[in-house]
Every structure is written in structure tokens, then in C-alpha cells.
Amino acid sequence: MDKVESLSEKALELIFTKARTHNAWLPKVVDDELLRRIYDLMKWGPTSANTNPARIVFIKSKETKEKLLACMAPGNVEKTRSAPVTAIIAHDMEFYEKLPTLYPQVDARSWFVGNTPLIKSTAFRNGTLQGAYFMIAARSLGLDCGPMSGFDNDKVDTAFFQGTSWRSNFVCNLGYGDPSKLYPRSPRLDFSEACKIL
């Protein structure tokens, strides 16, 4: 039997065990090519029927950042203002229109057309999964992340997605975190508290 390959401990630390959620940022630029690399890595994560409903808007310019800040909860304004990039992780409520290309083996589009509850649950669930892949990809490529849900989704959707089928899920600040501003790491639940093997 072939040996199962796994990531090194150093790689696991970068992605999970030593990675931290950052709220303060070093004044280092994140170039557009790195943002493209994040997407080109995250897009390979699995979604049901290869729906790929996630859509991402990268906020970099001062003008668009100010527009986003008007939607943020007060406690999240400064950490968002100082981040080199803020990604709006959204999902497309008409994702099924891409299924003839993304899942051509069957008529998967017909599963969704007119089925609003299925559209909503599929878009949100799989878009959220892709948001997690996004953060793993960003960390894998050397960036730090600051994901947040403290904002007004309706305001963001009006400001950035008016007239489209995209809807916001969460936002994620990106850049090179300032380790001197980190709080002590919060605990996590033990396996026995969170899991069962049946």
C-alpha cells in the first residue's frame, strides 16, 4: 500500500495551528497577482455538484474602502481601514446558470431553476465553504487573514451588488499582520467536547 502523503508540520502551522486572526496590519502592499493566485488555488476546493457559487470583490482603493467602511460595525472600522485589502466573500444566487459548463454530465441547472429554498441553501452553504478555502489559500501563500461578520449585509449588497444576483456573506481583511498587536490565543474545544465516533 502506498504511503499517504501529508503536509509538513510547518505547513500545518502556517495554515492552522500557528496561524492567527489579525486585526492590525503592517504597511506592506498586497499585489494583484497574489490575489489572483489565492483564487486560482481556492477554486479547486469541492462544492456540491461543482456549483462554485462564491464570488469575491477585492477592495483596495481608498474610494471603495470608504464605501465599505460605511457598512461596517463601529468596532470593525479601523481594522478594515488599515488592512491593505478587504475581500467581500459573496455568493451568486444565479450560480446554476454556470452549471452547463461546471457540471456538464447531467442537466444540473434544472435542479435549481424555480426552487428558491434549494438555491438559497446551496449558494450559502457552498459559498461559505469556498470562503474557508479562500482563507486557507491566502494563508498558504503567506498572507494573514482577518475574517469578520460585523457589518450590515444589506448595506454592502446595496453599495456593491445593486442590480446583480450576488449577495454578501462575510468580509475578510488580508495583508501582513502585525504580530505585536495580537491578543493571547483563545482556547479551542477538545476532541471529546466537540466530536463523537459512532
mmCIF file of C-alpha atoms in Angstrom:
data_model
loop_
_atom_site.group_PDB
_atom_site.id
_atom_site.type_symbol
_atom_site.label_atom_id
_atom_site.label_comp_id
_atom_site.label_asym_id
_atom_site.label_seq_id
_atom_site.Cartn_x
_atom_site.Cartn_y
_atom_site.Cartn_z
ATOM 1 C CA MET A 1 0.000 0.000 0.000
ATOM 2 C CA ASP A 2 1.322 3.412 -0.965
ATOM 3 C CA LYS A 3 2.233 5.763 1.841
ATOM 4 C CA VAL A 4 -0.342 8.533 2.250
ATOM 5 C CA GLU A 5 1.274 11.902 1.726
ATOM 6 C CA SER A 6 0.584 14.728 4.153
ATOM 7 C CA LEU A 7 1.675 18.290 4.679
ATOM 8 C CA SER A 8 4.675 19.039 6.840
ATOM 9 C CA GLU A 9 4.209 20.288 10.394
ATOM 10 C CA LYS A 10 5.493 23.672 9.233
ATOM 11 C CA ALA A 11 2.804 23.847 6.558
ATOM 12 C CA LEU A 12 0.104 22.863 9.050
ATOM 13 C CA GLU A 13 1.335 25.577 11.414
ATOM 14 C CA LEU A 14 1.131 28.158 8.611
ATOM 15 C CA ILE A 15 -2.436 27.218 7.765
ATOM 16 C CA PHE A 16 -3.887 26.198 11.133
ATOM 17 C CA THR A 17 -2.028 25.680 14.388
ATOM 18 C CA LYS A 18 0.149 28.826 14.451
ATOM 19 C CA ALA A 19 -1.996 30.985 12.162
ATOM 20 C CA ARG A 20 -3.886 33.789 13.876
ATOM 21 C CA THR A 21 -6.786 36.102 13.094
ATOM 22 C CA HIS A 22 -5.250 39.551 12.616
ATOM 23 C CA ASN A 23 -6.780 42.941 13.377
ATOM 24 C CA ALA A 24 -3.708 45.149 12.853
ATOM 25 C CA TRP A 25 -1.614 45.295 9.712
ATOM 26 C CA LEU A 26 1.902 46.102 8.609
ATOM 27 C CA PRO A 27 2.176 48.746 5.855
ATOM 28 C CA LYS A 28 3.060 46.231 3.127
ATOM 29 C CA VAL A 29 1.361 46.142 -0.260
ATOM 30 C CA VAL A 30 -0.516 43.047 -1.438
ATOM 31 C CA ASP A 31 -0.174 42.926 -5.198
ATOM 32 C CA ASP A 32 -2.949 41.924 -7.570
ATOM 33 C CA GLU A 33 -1.098 38.862 -8.817
ATOM 34 C CA LEU A 34 -1.163 37.388 -5.311
ATOM 35 C CA LEU A 35 -4.933 37.903 -5.167
ATOM 36 C CA ARG A 36 -5.266 36.027 -8.452
ATOM 37 C CA ARG A 37 -3.142 33.200 -7.038
ATOM 38 C CA ILE A 38 -5.440 32.940 -4.000
ATOM 39 C CA TYR A 39 -8.456 32.489 -6.249
ATOM 40 C CA ASP A 40 -6.658 30.058 -8.556
ATOM 41 C CA LEU A 41 -5.843 27.894 -5.530
ATOM 42 C CA MET A 42 -9.173 28.114 -3.660
ATOM 43 C CA LYS A 43 -11.285 27.304 -6.730
ATOM 44 C CA TRP A 44 -10.196 23.660 -6.576
ATOM 45 C CA GLY A 45 -11.925 23.031 -3.241
ATOM 46 C CA PRO A 46 -15.020 20.804 -3.519
ATOM 47 C CA THR A 47 -18.582 22.134 -3.736
ATOM 48 C CA SER A 48 -21.786 20.189 -4.265
ATOM 49 C CA ALA A 49 -22.315 19.436 -7.972
ATOM 50 C CA ASN A 50 -19.310 21.703 -8.593
ATOM 51 C CA THR A 51 -21.645 24.683 -8.121
ATOM 52 C CA ASN A 52 -18.847 27.124 -7.218
ATOM 53 C CA PRO A 53 -21.238 29.881 -6.083
ATOM 54 C CA ALA A 54 -18.652 32.068 -4.326
ATOM 55 C CA ARG A 55 -17.894 35.469 -5.785
ATOM 56 C CA ILE A 56 -15.207 37.777 -4.399
ATOM 57 C CA VAL A 57 -14.706 41.517 -4.590
ATOM 58 C CA PHE A 58 -11.277 42.718 -3.506
ATOM 59 C CA ILE A 59 -11.415 46.215 -2.007
ATOM 60 C CA LYS A 60 -8.108 48.057 -2.377
ATOM 61 C CA SER A 61 -8.671 51.665 -3.432
ATOM 62 C CA LYS A 62 -9.320 54.412 -0.895
ATOM 63 C CA GLU A 63 -12.633 55.292 -2.569
ATOM 64 C CA THR A 64 -14.055 51.769 -2.423
ATOM 65 C CA LYS A 65 -12.653 51.225 1.073
ATOM 66 C CA GLU A 66 -14.569 54.310 2.307
ATOM 67 C CA LYS A 67 -17.717 52.881 0.737
ATOM 68 C CA LEU A 68 -17.183 49.639 2.631
ATOM 69 C CA LEU A 69 -16.348 51.365 5.922
ATOM 70 C CA ALA A 70 -19.817 52.956 5.898
ATOM 71 C CA CYS A 71 -21.232 49.406 6.124
ATOM 72 C CA MET A 72 -19.006 48.121 8.932
ATOM 73 C CA ALA A 73 -19.875 47.818 12.620
ATOM 74 C CA PRO A 74 -18.029 50.516 14.627
ATOM 75 C CA GLY A 75 -15.593 48.035 16.174
ATOM 76 C CA ASN A 76 -14.507 46.797 12.742
ATOM 77 C CA VAL A 77 -13.958 50.138 11.020
ATOM 78 C CA GLU A 78 -10.329 50.825 11.931
ATOM 79 C CA LYS A 79 -9.094 47.279 11.403
ATOM 80 C CA THR A 80 -10.711 47.350 7.943
ATOM 81 C CA ARG A 81 -9.386 50.819 7.122
ATOM 82 C CA SER A 82 -5.813 49.775 7.915
ATOM 83 C CA ALA A 83 -5.913 46.464 6.017
ATOM 84 C CA PRO A 84 -4.172 46.546 2.627
ATOM 85 C CA VAL A 85 -7.052 44.558 1.086
ATOM 86 C CA THR A 86 -10.531 43.599 2.209
ATOM 87 C CA ALA A 87 -12.282 40.780 0.379
ATOM 88 C CA ILE A 88 -16.059 40.685 0.287
ATOM 89 C CA ILE A 89 -16.908 36.996 0.171
ATOM 90 C CA ALA A 90 -20.243 36.738 -1.612
ATOM 91 C CA HIS A 91 -22.289 34.111 -3.411
ATOM 92 C CA ASP A 92 -24.181 34.269 -6.677
ATOM 93 C CA MET A 93 -27.871 33.452 -6.347
ATOM 94 C CA GLU A 94 -27.847 32.540 -10.053
ATOM 95 C CA PHE A 95 -24.864 30.199 -9.762
ATOM 96 C CA TYR A 96 -26.886 27.482 -11.520
ATOM 97 C CA GLU A 97 -26.579 29.343 -14.830
ATOM 98 C CA LYS A 98 -22.921 28.218 -14.911
ATOM 99 C CA LEU A 99 -23.742 24.552 -14.333
ATOM 100 C CA PRO A 100 -23.902 23.557 -18.020
ATOM 101 C CA THR A 101 -20.171 24.368 -18.049
ATOM 102 C CA LEU A 102 -19.245 23.382 -14.489
ATOM 103 C CA TYR A 103 -21.266 20.144 -14.263
ATOM 104 C CA PRO A 104 -21.982 19.062 -17.840
ATOM 105 C CA GLN A 105 -22.563 15.358 -17.167
ATOM 106 C CA VAL A 106 -26.230 15.967 -16.270
ATOM 107 C CA ASP A 107 -28.763 18.800 -16.536
ATOM 108 C CA ALA A 108 -27.969 20.105 -13.034
ATOM 109 C CA ARG A 109 -29.324 23.548 -13.892
ATOM 110 C CA SER A 110 -32.847 22.126 -13.917
ATOM 111 C CA TRP A 111 -32.490 21.056 -10.273
ATOM 112 C CA PHE A 112 -32.383 24.691 -9.208
ATOM 113 C CA VAL A 113 -34.467 26.791 -11.606
ATOM 114 C CA GLY A 114 -37.546 27.969 -9.693
ATOM 115 C CA ASN A 115 -36.520 26.190 -6.475
ATOM 116 C CA THR A 116 -35.740 29.189 -4.268
ATOM 117 C CA PRO A 117 -35.121 27.278 -1.000
ATOM 118 C CA LEU A 118 -32.611 24.967 -2.725
ATOM 119 C CA ILE A 119 -30.922 27.910 -4.443
ATOM 120 C CA LYS A 120 -30.547 29.783 -1.141
ATOM 121 C CA SER A 121 -29.238 26.846 0.876
ATOM 122 C CA THR A 122 -26.852 25.692 -1.859
ATOM 123 C CA ALA A 123 -25.475 29.173 -2.540
ATOM 124 C CA PHE A 124 -24.941 29.965 1.136
ATOM 125 C CA ARG A 125 -23.553 26.592 2.213
ATOM 126 C CA ASN A 126 -21.161 26.143 -0.676
ATOM 127 C CA GLY A 127 -20.204 29.819 -0.843
ATOM 128 C CA THR A 128 -19.288 29.606 2.848
ATOM 129 C CA LEU A 129 -17.202 26.506 2.175
ATOM 130 C CA GLN A 130 -15.390 28.414 -0.547
ATOM 131 C CA GLY A 131 -14.830 31.288 1.859
ATOM 132 C CA ALA A 132 -12.990 28.848 4.141
ATOM 133 C CA TYR A 133 -10.954 27.575 1.196
ATOM 134 C CA PHE A 134 -10.163 31.220 0.426
ATOM 135 C CA MET A 135 -8.621 31.765 3.866
ATOM 136 C CA ILE A 136 -6.643 28.522 3.699
ATOM 137 C CA ALA A 137 -5.332 29.534 0.268
ATOM 138 C CA ALA A 138 -4.397 33.026 1.485
ATOM 139 C CA ARG A 139 -2.539 31.643 4.491
ATOM 140 C CA SER A 140 -0.826 29.046 2.285
ATOM 141 C CA LEU A 141 0.526 31.868 0.130
ATOM 142 C CA GLY A 142 1.917 33.802 3.093
ATOM 143 C CA LEU A 143 -0.882 36.253 3.866
ATOM 144 C CA ASP A 144 -2.702 36.781 7.138
ATOM 145 C CA CYS A 145 -6.484 36.927 7.387
ATOM 146 C CA GLY A 146 -8.988 38.821 9.493
ATOM 147 C CA PRO A 147 -12.457 37.404 8.733
ATOM 148 C CA MET A 148 -15.452 39.321 10.094
ATOM 149 C CA SER A 149 -19.222 39.184 10.138
ATOM 150 C CA GLY A 150 -19.655 42.536 11.915
ATOM 151 C CA PHE A 151 -21.197 44.572 9.108
ATOM 152 C CA ASP A 152 -24.557 45.328 7.512
ATOM 153 C CA ASN A 153 -25.113 42.809 4.699
ATOM 154 C CA ASP A 154 -27.955 44.827 3.184
ATOM 155 C CA LYS A 155 -25.794 47.951 3.016
ATOM 156 C CA VAL A 156 -22.935 46.024 1.413
ATOM 157 C CA ASP A 157 -25.276 44.446 -1.120
ATOM 158 C CA THR A 158 -26.726 47.858 -1.997
ATOM 159 C CA ALA A 159 -23.320 49.520 -2.211
ATOM 160 C CA PHE A 160 -21.543 46.833 -4.220
ATOM 161 C CA PHE A 161 -24.062 44.402 -5.734
ATOM 162 C CA GLN A 162 -27.061 46.540 -6.676
ATOM 163 C CA GLY A 163 -28.744 45.105 -9.771
ATOM 164 C CA THR A 164 -26.823 41.816 -9.611
ATOM 165 C CA SER A 165 -27.551 38.343 -8.261
ATOM 166 C CA TRP A 166 -24.587 38.478 -5.852
ATOM 167 C CA ARG A 167 -25.145 38.595 -2.075
ATOM 168 C CA SER A 168 -22.560 39.193 0.647
ATOM 169 C CA ASN A 169 -21.691 36.534 3.212
ATOM 170 C CA PHE A 170 -18.691 37.809 5.205
ATOM 171 C CA VAL A 171 -15.670 40.036 4.753
ATOM 172 C CA CYS A 172 -12.019 39.118 5.207
ATOM 173 C CA ASN A 173 -9.180 41.561 5.673
ATOM 174 C CA LEU A 174 -5.939 40.481 4.017
ATOM 175 C CA GLY A 175 -2.350 41.528 4.380
ATOM 176 C CA TYR A 176 0.665 41.005 6.585
ATOM 177 C CA GLY A 177 -0.498 41.058 10.179
ATOM 178 C CA ASP A 178 1.322 42.944 12.919
ATOM 179 C CA PRO A 179 2.211 40.211 15.436
ATOM 180 C CA SER A 180 2.881 42.780 18.175
ATOM 181 C CA LYS A 181 -0.848 43.648 18.227
ATOM 182 C CA LEU A 182 -2.160 40.112 18.685
ATOM 183 C CA TYR A 183 -4.177 39.148 21.745
ATOM 184 C CA PRO A 184 -3.313 35.922 23.586
ATOM 185 C CA ARG A 185 -4.669 32.972 21.657
ATOM 186 C CA SER A 186 -8.138 31.842 22.684
ATOM 187 C CA PRO A 187 -8.680 28.173 23.595
ATOM 188 C CA ARG A 188 -10.426 25.603 21.433
ATOM 189 C CA LEU A 189 -12.651 22.679 22.371
ATOM 190 C CA ASP A 190 -11.039 19.276 22.850
ATOM 191 C CA PHE A 191 -11.991 16.409 20.563
ATOM 192 C CA SER A 192 -14.088 14.811 23.315
ATOM 193 C CA GLU A 193 -16.125 18.013 23.720
ATOM 194 C CA ALA A 194 -16.877 18.527 20.025
ATOM 195 C CA CYS A 195 -16.796 15.121 18.375
ATOM 196 C CA LYS A 196 -18.275 11.624 18.530
ATOM 197 C CA ILE A 197 -17.197 8.482 16.745
ATOM 198 C CA LEU A 198 -20.216 6.204 16.316
#
